[in-house]
Amino acid sequence: TLTDWMAGRLIRQGYTQALDPGNIPNSSNLLPSLQNVDFDPGREHSLTWQSGYAGIACNKAKYPKGLKSVADLWDPSLKGRITVLDEMRDTMGLLMLQDGVDISGTWGQDEFQKALEVLRGNIDSGQIRQVKGNSYKEDFISGDAIAGIVWSGDLVQMNFENDDQWEFVIPEAGGTLWSDNLMVPIGSPRKANAEKLMDYYFQPEVAAQVAAYVNFICPVTGAKEAMEKIDPSLMANPLIFPAEEDLAKAHVFRSLDADEESSFAADFQSAIGA
């Protein structure tokens, strides 16, 4: 169950088995927007497990004027209180969108490097406190970080457990949309069992149970209606069941070729000091 770019790599390298749609009739419940992706045309080798946004968030009490854009993170009053994600596609995706780049379309080294200089400058100046994976949540909860680039599902969970302290925003220029994907490795003799499990999770009633627990974007049509019997309050949560206008502001980072993957990843790791 791997994120888009890694799923694409495994599929390209022939490490996954083609799925048998006859064993997964409930796969027809996959949201239309996810039924065809550039890393797996026609969804022959994968199905979406969960999706989510990368966007920006801030502590509502400590930064009451709120955030509208990635550029707002560079407010001098937030110096040393910002965290950004160590997932290149999300952090760089948001920075490039701020520059007006269509991250789903045609762009290259120049656009990437321009955004990277913004990241490097704000790390070097101390504006950015840390570049982290999921552990950024600890900084938000402790109060060491006031704002940053975050994942939507984390904020839903944090707000539920900590009295709704933070506001999540898809930046005006757009956010990133990512998915984790179910696949069957090429060596597995249990593909039919895996397909049966996938089919189970694509039942709307089951997908709603999962969504109520993990709080990420649910990829299954009908799950919102099924949520009424589990937790009606979640039916109106746009970070679990997004409105079309929100999805229109979310962009999938385009697939990279092998040379780009190597070059961009090395430059990003250098900039963040990893």
XYZ file of C-alpha atoms in Angstrom:
274
model
C 0.000 0.000 0.000
C 2.262 2.713 -1.347
C 1.928 6.381 -2.209
C 1.398 7.391 -5.848
C 4.978 7.902 -7.004
C 6.291 4.743 -5.368
C 3.327 2.744 -6.669
C 4.122 4.054 -10.133
C 7.745 2.975 -9.821
C 6.807 -0.592 -8.840
C 4.258 -0.843 -11.630
C 6.746 0.438 -14.238
C 9.375 -2.029 -13.063
C 6.980 -4.959 -13.320
C 6.816 -5.730 -9.607
C 3.014 -5.849 -9.358
C 0.358 -8.206 -10.702
C -2.510 -7.076 -12.908
C -5.770 -7.152 -10.965
C -8.794 -9.195 -12.043
C -11.803 -6.825 -12.046
C -14.106 -9.842 -11.867
C -12.811 -10.511 -8.366
C -13.314 -6.891 -7.285
C -16.823 -5.883 -8.435
C -16.977 -3.175 -5.775
C -14.042 -1.420 -7.441
C -16.718 0.262 -9.552
C -17.347 2.359 -6.429
C -13.982 4.098 -6.808
C -14.517 7.833 -7.202
C -14.545 8.834 -10.893
C -11.624 11.236 -10.366
C -9.435 8.314 -9.223
C -10.381 5.739 -11.846
C -7.598 6.732 -14.229
C -4.178 7.953 -13.072
C -1.012 8.639 -15.041
C 1.076 6.087 -13.136
C -1.470 3.284 -13.740
C -3.707 4.005 -16.735
C -7.050 2.265 -16.378
C -6.188 1.122 -12.859
C -4.955 -2.256 -14.056
C -2.533 -2.774 -11.150
C -3.791 -0.630 -8.261
C -6.748 0.733 -6.346
C -6.813 3.774 -4.067
C -6.744 3.023 -0.357
C -7.006 6.573 1.037
C -6.294 10.065 -0.258
C -5.448 13.370 1.337
C -4.339 16.935 0.822
C -1.140 18.671 1.680
C -1.938 22.226 2.616
C -1.151 24.798 5.284
C -2.344 25.076 8.857
C -1.934 27.301 11.877
C -2.852 27.463 15.537
C -5.991 29.608 15.596
C -5.307 31.134 19.009
C -1.620 31.873 18.446
C -2.001 33.160 14.877
C -5.575 34.511 14.725
C -5.240 36.317 11.409
C -4.917 32.927 9.741
C -3.280 31.772 6.532
C -4.340 32.092 2.919
C -1.176 31.272 1.002
C 2.170 29.544 1.385
C 3.748 33.010 1.283
C 1.966 33.796 4.566
C 4.252 31.271 6.269
C 7.136 33.694 5.766
C 5.580 36.280 8.104
C 8.469 37.452 10.341
C 6.288 36.946 13.413
C 6.325 33.197 12.673
C 10.109 32.923 12.497
C 11.309 29.682 14.053
C 7.736 28.426 14.495
C 7.196 26.834 11.051
C 7.459 23.155 10.081
C 7.301 21.785 6.548
C 7.035 18.214 5.309
C 10.011 16.093 4.311
C 7.902 14.597 1.500
C 9.369 16.343 -1.545
C 6.263 16.266 -3.697
C 4.075 17.904 -1.082
C 6.396 20.654 0.141
C 7.841 21.418 -3.292
C 4.417 21.025 -4.866
C 2.967 23.747 -2.663
C 5.955 26.037 -3.230
C 5.734 25.576 -7.002
C 1.987 26.162 -7.015
C 2.671 29.423 -5.163
C 4.899 30.359 -8.119
C 2.040 29.681 -10.542
C 3.383 26.325 -11.783
C 0.908 23.638 -12.850
C 2.518 20.730 -11.002
C 0.332 18.248 -12.886
C 1.507 19.596 -16.234
C 4.729 20.496 -18.011
C 7.544 21.928 -15.900
C 11.200 21.205 -15.362
C 14.467 22.062 -13.659
C 13.998 25.847 -13.744
C 10.661 25.799 -11.960
C 11.857 23.271 -9.419
C 15.030 25.187 -8.607
C 13.196 28.499 -8.215
C 10.923 26.977 -5.571
C 13.853 25.171 -3.975
C 15.645 28.483 -3.433
C 12.627 29.741 -1.496
C 12.739 26.637 0.683
C 16.501 26.818 1.198
C 16.365 30.525 2.037
C 13.702 30.052 4.691
C 15.571 27.129 6.237
C 18.856 29.022 6.291
C 17.244 32.130 7.790
C 15.626 30.136 10.595
C 12.090 30.945 9.437
C 11.483 27.195 9.106
C 12.006 25.443 12.422
C 12.236 21.908 11.064
C 11.524 19.703 8.066
C 9.758 16.586 9.297
C 7.587 13.592 8.506
C 4.577 12.711 10.645
C 6.410 13.754 13.826
C 5.619 17.391 12.986
C 2.384 16.772 14.871
C 4.334 16.712 18.137
C 5.647 20.229 17.457
C 2.137 21.514 16.790
C 0.760 19.892 19.942
C 3.638 21.122 22.134
C 3.295 24.638 20.734
C 6.842 24.722 19.360
C 5.332 25.122 15.889
C 2.529 27.561 15.208
C 2.052 26.950 11.495
C 3.348 24.937 8.562
C 2.811 22.646 5.612
C 0.794 19.656 6.801
C -1.352 16.687 5.788
C -5.108 17.097 6.053
C -5.911 13.841 7.854
C -3.402 14.610 10.583
C -5.118 17.906 11.296
C -8.532 16.237 11.559
C -7.148 13.777 14.097
C -5.207 16.443 16.016
C -8.231 18.717 16.251
C -10.410 15.849 17.475
C -7.922 15.030 20.240
C -6.951 18.624 21.137
C -10.121 20.729 21.184
C -10.048 22.007 17.604
C -6.948 24.205 17.952
C -5.844 24.367 14.297
C -7.217 25.549 10.982
C -6.361 23.642 7.797
C -6.379 25.604 4.531
C -5.897 24.647 0.908
C -3.768 27.599 -0.253
C -5.279 30.058 -2.709
C -2.789 28.868 -5.342
C -3.746 25.238 -4.684
C -2.747 22.240 -2.617
C -1.463 18.794 -3.472
C -3.605 15.679 -3.654
C -1.986 12.325 -2.961
C -3.196 8.770 -2.583
C -1.934 5.530 -1.098
C -2.629 2.548 -3.322
C -3.431 -1.137 -2.833
C -1.387 -3.512 -5.025
C -0.390 -7.170 -5.182
C 3.365 -7.932 -5.484
C 4.453 -10.033 -8.444
C 5.597 -12.991 -6.320
C 2.419 -13.390 -4.302
C 0.493 -16.666 -4.805
C -2.475 -15.160 -2.918
C -3.701 -12.576 -5.417
C -7.299 -13.779 -5.272
C -7.286 -13.369 -1.483
C -5.895 -9.845 -1.807
C -8.562 -9.001 -4.391
C -11.253 -10.323 -2.043
C -9.942 -8.017 0.699
C -9.893 -5.044 -1.689
C -13.476 -5.813 -2.684
C -14.481 -5.873 0.983
C -13.011 -2.437 1.642
C -14.741 -0.941 -1.382
C -18.171 -1.591 0.086
C -19.536 1.855 1.023
C -20.502 0.717 4.527
C -17.000 -0.606 5.210
C -15.292 2.382 3.576
C -17.289 4.655 5.894
C -16.025 2.740 8.945
C -12.444 3.191 7.745
C -12.980 6.899 7.046
C -14.420 7.446 10.517
C -11.224 5.998 11.980
C -8.451 7.371 9.760
C -10.032 10.756 8.807
C -8.468 10.968 5.345
C -10.299 11.510 2.050
C -12.525 8.507 1.389
C -12.190 7.187 -2.201
C -15.452 5.239 -2.266
C -18.714 6.474 -3.774
C -21.615 5.982 -1.369
C -19.485 6.056 1.776
C -20.710 9.544 2.687
C -24.301 8.336 2.809
C -23.238 5.252 4.781
C -21.482 7.514 7.301
C -24.875 8.701 8.559
C -25.224 5.480 10.567
C -21.690 5.723 12.020
C -21.008 9.398 12.762
C -23.315 11.899 11.033
C -21.075 14.796 12.057
C -18.357 13.541 9.691
C -20.635 13.739 6.644
C -20.048 17.486 6.467
C -16.285 17.297 6.986
C -14.697 18.512 3.715
C -11.381 16.840 4.583
C -13.093 13.420 4.468
C -15.785 14.068 1.867
C -14.470 17.015 -0.180
C -16.590 19.500 -2.040
C -15.987 19.727 -5.778
C -14.617 23.261 -5.415
C -11.978 21.997 -2.979
C -10.979 19.118 -5.236
C -10.652 21.588 -8.094
C -7.937 23.385 -6.082
C -6.000 20.160 -5.435
C -3.276 19.057 -7.849
C -1.453 15.768 -8.299
C 2.314 16.122 -8.647
C 3.174 14.742 -12.085
C 5.139 11.527 -12.454
C 8.908 11.973 -12.739
C 11.213 9.992 -14.982
C 14.189 8.188 -13.447
C 16.667 11.016 -14.081
C 14.321 13.653 -12.663
C 13.588 11.496 -9.647
C 17.261 11.154 -8.843
C 18.168 14.786 -9.507
C 15.222 16.445 -7.769
C 15.376 14.152 -4.739
C 19.107 14.807 -4.281
C 18.627 18.569 -4.540
C 15.725 18.504 -2.085
C 17.641 16.405 0.443
C 20.592 18.785 0.159
C 18.367 21.812 0.778
C 16.777 20.344 3.886
C 20.110 19.149 5.258
C 19.201 15.474 5.208
